[in-house]
Tab-separated table of C-alpha atoms and ligand atoms in Angstrom:
chain	number	residue	atom	x	y	z
E	22	UNK	CA	126.841	126.134	129.658
E	23	UNK	CA	127.433	128.600	126.792
E	24	UNK	CA	125.948	127.893	123.838
E	25	UNK	CA	128.037	127.099	120.735
E	26	UNK	CA	126.875	128.888	116.811
E	27	UNK	CA	127.073	126.929	113.663
E	28	UNK	CA	127.215	129.463	110.514
E	29	UNK	CA	127.206	128.400	107.055
E	30	UNK	CA	127.402	130.168	104.062
E	31	UNK	CA	124.614	128.089	101.971
E	32	UNK	CA	122.805	125.027	102.304
E	33	UNK	CA	125.450	123.047	100.424
E	34	UNK	CA	127.577	123.300	103.110
E	35	UNK	CA	125.404	121.484	105.419
E	36	UNK	CA	126.755	117.719	104.854
E	37	UNK	CA	129.924	119.055	106.444
E	38	UNK	CA	128.497	121.226	109.215
E	39	UNK	CA	126.504	118.556	110.185
E	40	UNK	CA	129.436	116.583	110.959
E	41	UNK	CA	130.574	119.489	113.610
E	42	UNK	CA	126.690	119.486	114.401
E	43	UNK	CA	126.636	115.768	115.736
E	44	UNK	CA	129.843	116.247	117.552
E	45	UNK	CA	128.649	118.565	119.909
E	46	UNK	CA	125.533	116.519	120.094
E	47	UNK	CA	127.839	114.141	121.654
E	48	UNK	CA	128.881	116.363	124.392
E	49	UNK	CA	125.899	118.018	125.174
E	50	UNK	CA	127.018	121.094	124.295
E	51	UNK	CA	123.658	123.704	123.442
E	52	UNK	CA	124.219	124.667	119.737
E	53	UNK	CA	122.313	126.266	117.342
E	54	UNK	CA	122.286	126.086	113.221
E	55	UNK	CA	121.872	128.750	110.672
E	56	UNK	CA	122.654	129.950	107.115
E	57	UNK	CA	123.895	133.447	106.812
E	58	UNK	CA	126.485	134.076	103.785
E	59	UNK	CA	129.192	136.926	104.072
E	60	UNK	CA	128.165	138.135	100.553
E	61	UNK	CA	124.533	136.807	99.879
E	62	UNK	CA	123.195	138.097	103.116
E	63	UNK	CA	125.677	140.389	104.646
E	64	UNK	CA	123.305	142.426	107.228
E	65	UNK	CA	122.112	139.148	108.254
E	66	UNK	CA	125.292	137.352	109.410
E	67	UNK	CA	126.557	141.250	110.760
E	68	UNK	CA	123.420	141.389	113.196
E	69	UNK	CA	123.885	137.623	114.162
E	70	UNK	CA	127.968	138.331	115.318
E	71	UNK	CA	127.104	141.963	116.392
E	72	UNK	CA	124.339	140.335	118.953
E	73	UNK	CA	126.254	136.583	119.428
E	74	UNK	CA	127.578	137.245	123.132
E	75	UNK	CA	124.408	138.846	124.622
E	76	UNK	CA	122.614	135.450	123.132
E	77	UNK	CA	124.777	133.461	125.346
E	78	UNK	CA	126.566	132.017	122.664
E	79	UNK	CA	130.591	131.424	123.772
E	80	UNK	CA	132.066	130.538	120.332
E	81	UNK	CA	130.561	130.920	116.508
E	82	UNK	CA	131.961	128.009	113.739
E	83	UNK	CA	132.076	129.755	110.202
E	84	UNK	CA	132.125	127.179	107.578
E	85	UNK	CA	131.948	128.709	103.806
E	86	UNK	CA	133.615	127.857	100.921
E	87	UNK	CA	135.168	129.283	97.821
E	88	UNK	CA	135.985	133.312	98.327
E	89	UNK	CA	135.112	132.414	102.019
E	90	UNK	CA	134.943	135.683	103.624
E	91	UNK	CA	131.940	134.597	106.103
E	92	UNK	CA	134.196	133.295	109.378
E	93	UNK	CA	135.878	136.647	108.743
E	94	UNK	CA	133.364	138.498	108.353
E	95	UNK	CA	131.721	137.487	111.874
E	96	UNK	CA	134.717	137.530	113.487
E	97	UNK	CA	135.116	141.129	112.835
E	98	UNK	CA	131.650	142.220	114.188
E	99	UNK	CA	132.399	139.847	117.384
E	100	UNK	CA	135.140	139.447	120.121
E	101	UNK	CA	133.896	136.024	120.433
E	102	UNK	CA	136.181	133.074	119.707
E	103	UNK	CA	135.346	132.207	115.801
E	104	UNK	CA	136.368	128.815	114.383
E	105	UNK	CA	136.562	128.779	110.690
E	106	UNK	CA	136.197	125.569	108.695
E	107	UNK	CA	137.212	126.243	104.788
E	108	UNK	CA	135.147	124.136	102.605
E	109	UNK	CA	136.191	121.899	99.736
E	110	UNK	CA	135.043	123.271	96.238
E	111	UNK	CA	135.194	121.206	93.000
E	112	UNK	CA	137.198	123.925	91.152
E	113	UNK	CA	140.236	124.320	93.653
E	114	UNK	CA	139.645	121.808	96.334
E	115	UNK	CA	139.139	123.684	99.283
E	116	UNK	CA	142.618	125.952	98.949
E	117	UNK	CA	140.590	128.831	97.825
E	118	UNK	CA	138.235	128.459	101.259
E	119	UNK	CA	141.806	127.410	102.777
E	120	UNK	CA	143.565	130.790	102.011
E	121	UNK	CA	140.291	133.289	102.222
E	122	UNK	CA	139.886	131.663	105.223
E	123	UNK	CA	143.228	131.613	107.423
E	124	UNK	CA	144.875	134.695	105.821
E	125	UNK	CA	143.294	136.855	108.620
E	126	UNK	CA	144.981	140.997	108.778
E	127	UNK	CA	146.010	141.130	112.508
E	128	UNK	CA	143.498	142.398	114.658
E	129	UNK	CA	140.673	140.350	113.789
E	130	UNK	CA	141.519	136.383	114.676
E	131	UNK	CA	139.839	133.321	112.907
E	132	UNK	CA	141.304	130.034	114.695
E	133	UNK	CA	141.172	127.973	111.194
E	134	UNK	CA	140.641	124.636	111.066
E	135	UNK	CA	141.421	121.919	107.765
E	136	UNK	CA	139.669	121.710	104.687
E	137	UNK	CA	136.175	120.497	105.736
E	138	UNK	CA	137.662	119.960	109.201
E	139	UNK	CA	134.181	119.798	111.152
E	140	UNK	CA	134.728	117.640	113.597
E	141	UNK	CA	137.875	119.474	115.140
E	142	UNK	CA	136.033	122.647	114.641
E	143	UNK	CA	133.623	121.070	117.440
E	144	UNK	CA	136.479	119.840	119.344
E	145	UNK	CA	137.771	123.181	119.465
E	146	UNK	CA	134.820	124.559	120.756
E	147	UNK	CA	134.344	122.256	123.667
E	148	UNK	CA	137.794	122.730	124.637
E	149	UNK	CA	137.012	126.372	124.736
E	150	UNK	CA	133.779	125.947	126.684
E	151	UNK	CA	135.997	123.286	129.098
E	152	UNK	CA	138.227	126.290	130.018
E	153	UNK	CA	134.976	126.780	132.465
E	154	UNK	CA	133.443	123.922	133.188
E	155	UNK	CA	135.196	120.897	135.093
E	156	UNK	CA	132.549	118.426	133.608
E	157	UNK	CA	132.762	119.127	130.047
E	158	UNK	CA	136.745	119.136	130.556
E	159	UNK	CA	136.388	115.636	132.240
E	160	UNK	CA	134.262	114.321	128.541
E	161	UNK	CA	137.189	115.586	126.652
E	162	UNK	CA	139.357	113.453	128.573
E	163	UNK	CA	137.433	110.917	128.610
E	164	UNK	CA	136.745	111.038	124.399
E	165	UNK	CA	140.489	111.276	123.811
E	166	UNK	CA	141.307	108.473	126.075
E	167	UNK	CA	138.642	106.298	124.020
E	168	UNK	CA	140.336	107.761	120.573
E	169	UNK	CA	143.314	106.370	121.745
E	170	UNK	CA	142.342	102.936	122.446
E	171	UNK	CA	140.962	102.745	119.033
E	172	UNK	CA	144.140	103.232	117.378
E	173	UNK	CA	146.094	100.856	119.363
E	174	UNK	CA	143.458	98.501	118.774
E	175	UNK	CA	144.143	98.821	115.100
E	176	UNK	CA	147.891	99.044	115.726
E	177	UNK	CA	147.174	95.399	117.542
E	178	UNK	CA	145.346	94.112	114.519
E	179	UNK	CA	148.081	95.469	111.709
E	180	UNK	CA	150.979	93.575	113.958
E	181	UNK	CA	149.154	90.663	114.599
E	182	UNK	CA	148.467	90.449	110.934
E	183	UNK	CA	151.944	91.177	109.702
E	184	UNK	CA	154.273	90.878	111.778
E	185	UNK	CA	153.842	87.459	112.941
E	186	UNK	CA	153.477	88.125	116.516
W	109	RP5	C1	129.920	129.925	99.269
W	109	RP5	O1	129.768	129.572	98.551
W	109	RP5	C2	129.097	128.953	100.251
W	109	RP5	O2	129.554	128.637	101.465
W	109	RP5	C3	129.280	127.473	99.531
W	109	RP5	O3	130.353	126.954	99.835
W	109	RP5	C4	129.464	127.953	98.251
W	109	RP5	C5	128.676	127.699	97.256
W	109	RP5	O4	127.321	127.790	97.190
W	109	RP5	P1	126.197	127.666	96.617
W	109	RP5	O5	126.334	127.997	95.401
W	109	RP5	O6	126.457	126.130	96.724
W	109	RP5	O7	124.756	128.251	97.476
W	109	RP5	O8	129.303	131.114	99.960
């Protein structure tokens, strides 16, 4: 199976990025974690992106906050799918990173998830890998069914409490 790379701009991004790592581990998808910054270590970020396909990665998740150019800078240097996670910041609540990540020019796509949306970034990566992996596709079906059951159980509890049924 191909690997997923989780790249983040700073170690201060780890609390969110770790949620993507945990979700990938749940699906037994192999991954690597790296801290490369589009601004502070641009050469390392570029080098990683350039070699990612030959190093057997299938998807790159890029998480960054503030003027978040990491996902775009990675995408500029690879044709692997790049999933961008805009991270919440103190001053602008993540809207800065959201706009920096989502507003890519035509030709260099970044699939941007919600602010701090690490779980969806991981799930989207699993879905991409599952295009060529039936076992992974079945795991996704099972996961979705289990999530649905959880919500239905919450609904049943709320109905029992408030609707006298
Ligand atoms: C971004 O700047 C990083 O992705 C991080 O979210 C933000 C702040 O970084 P630190 O100053 O906490 O290292 O590049």
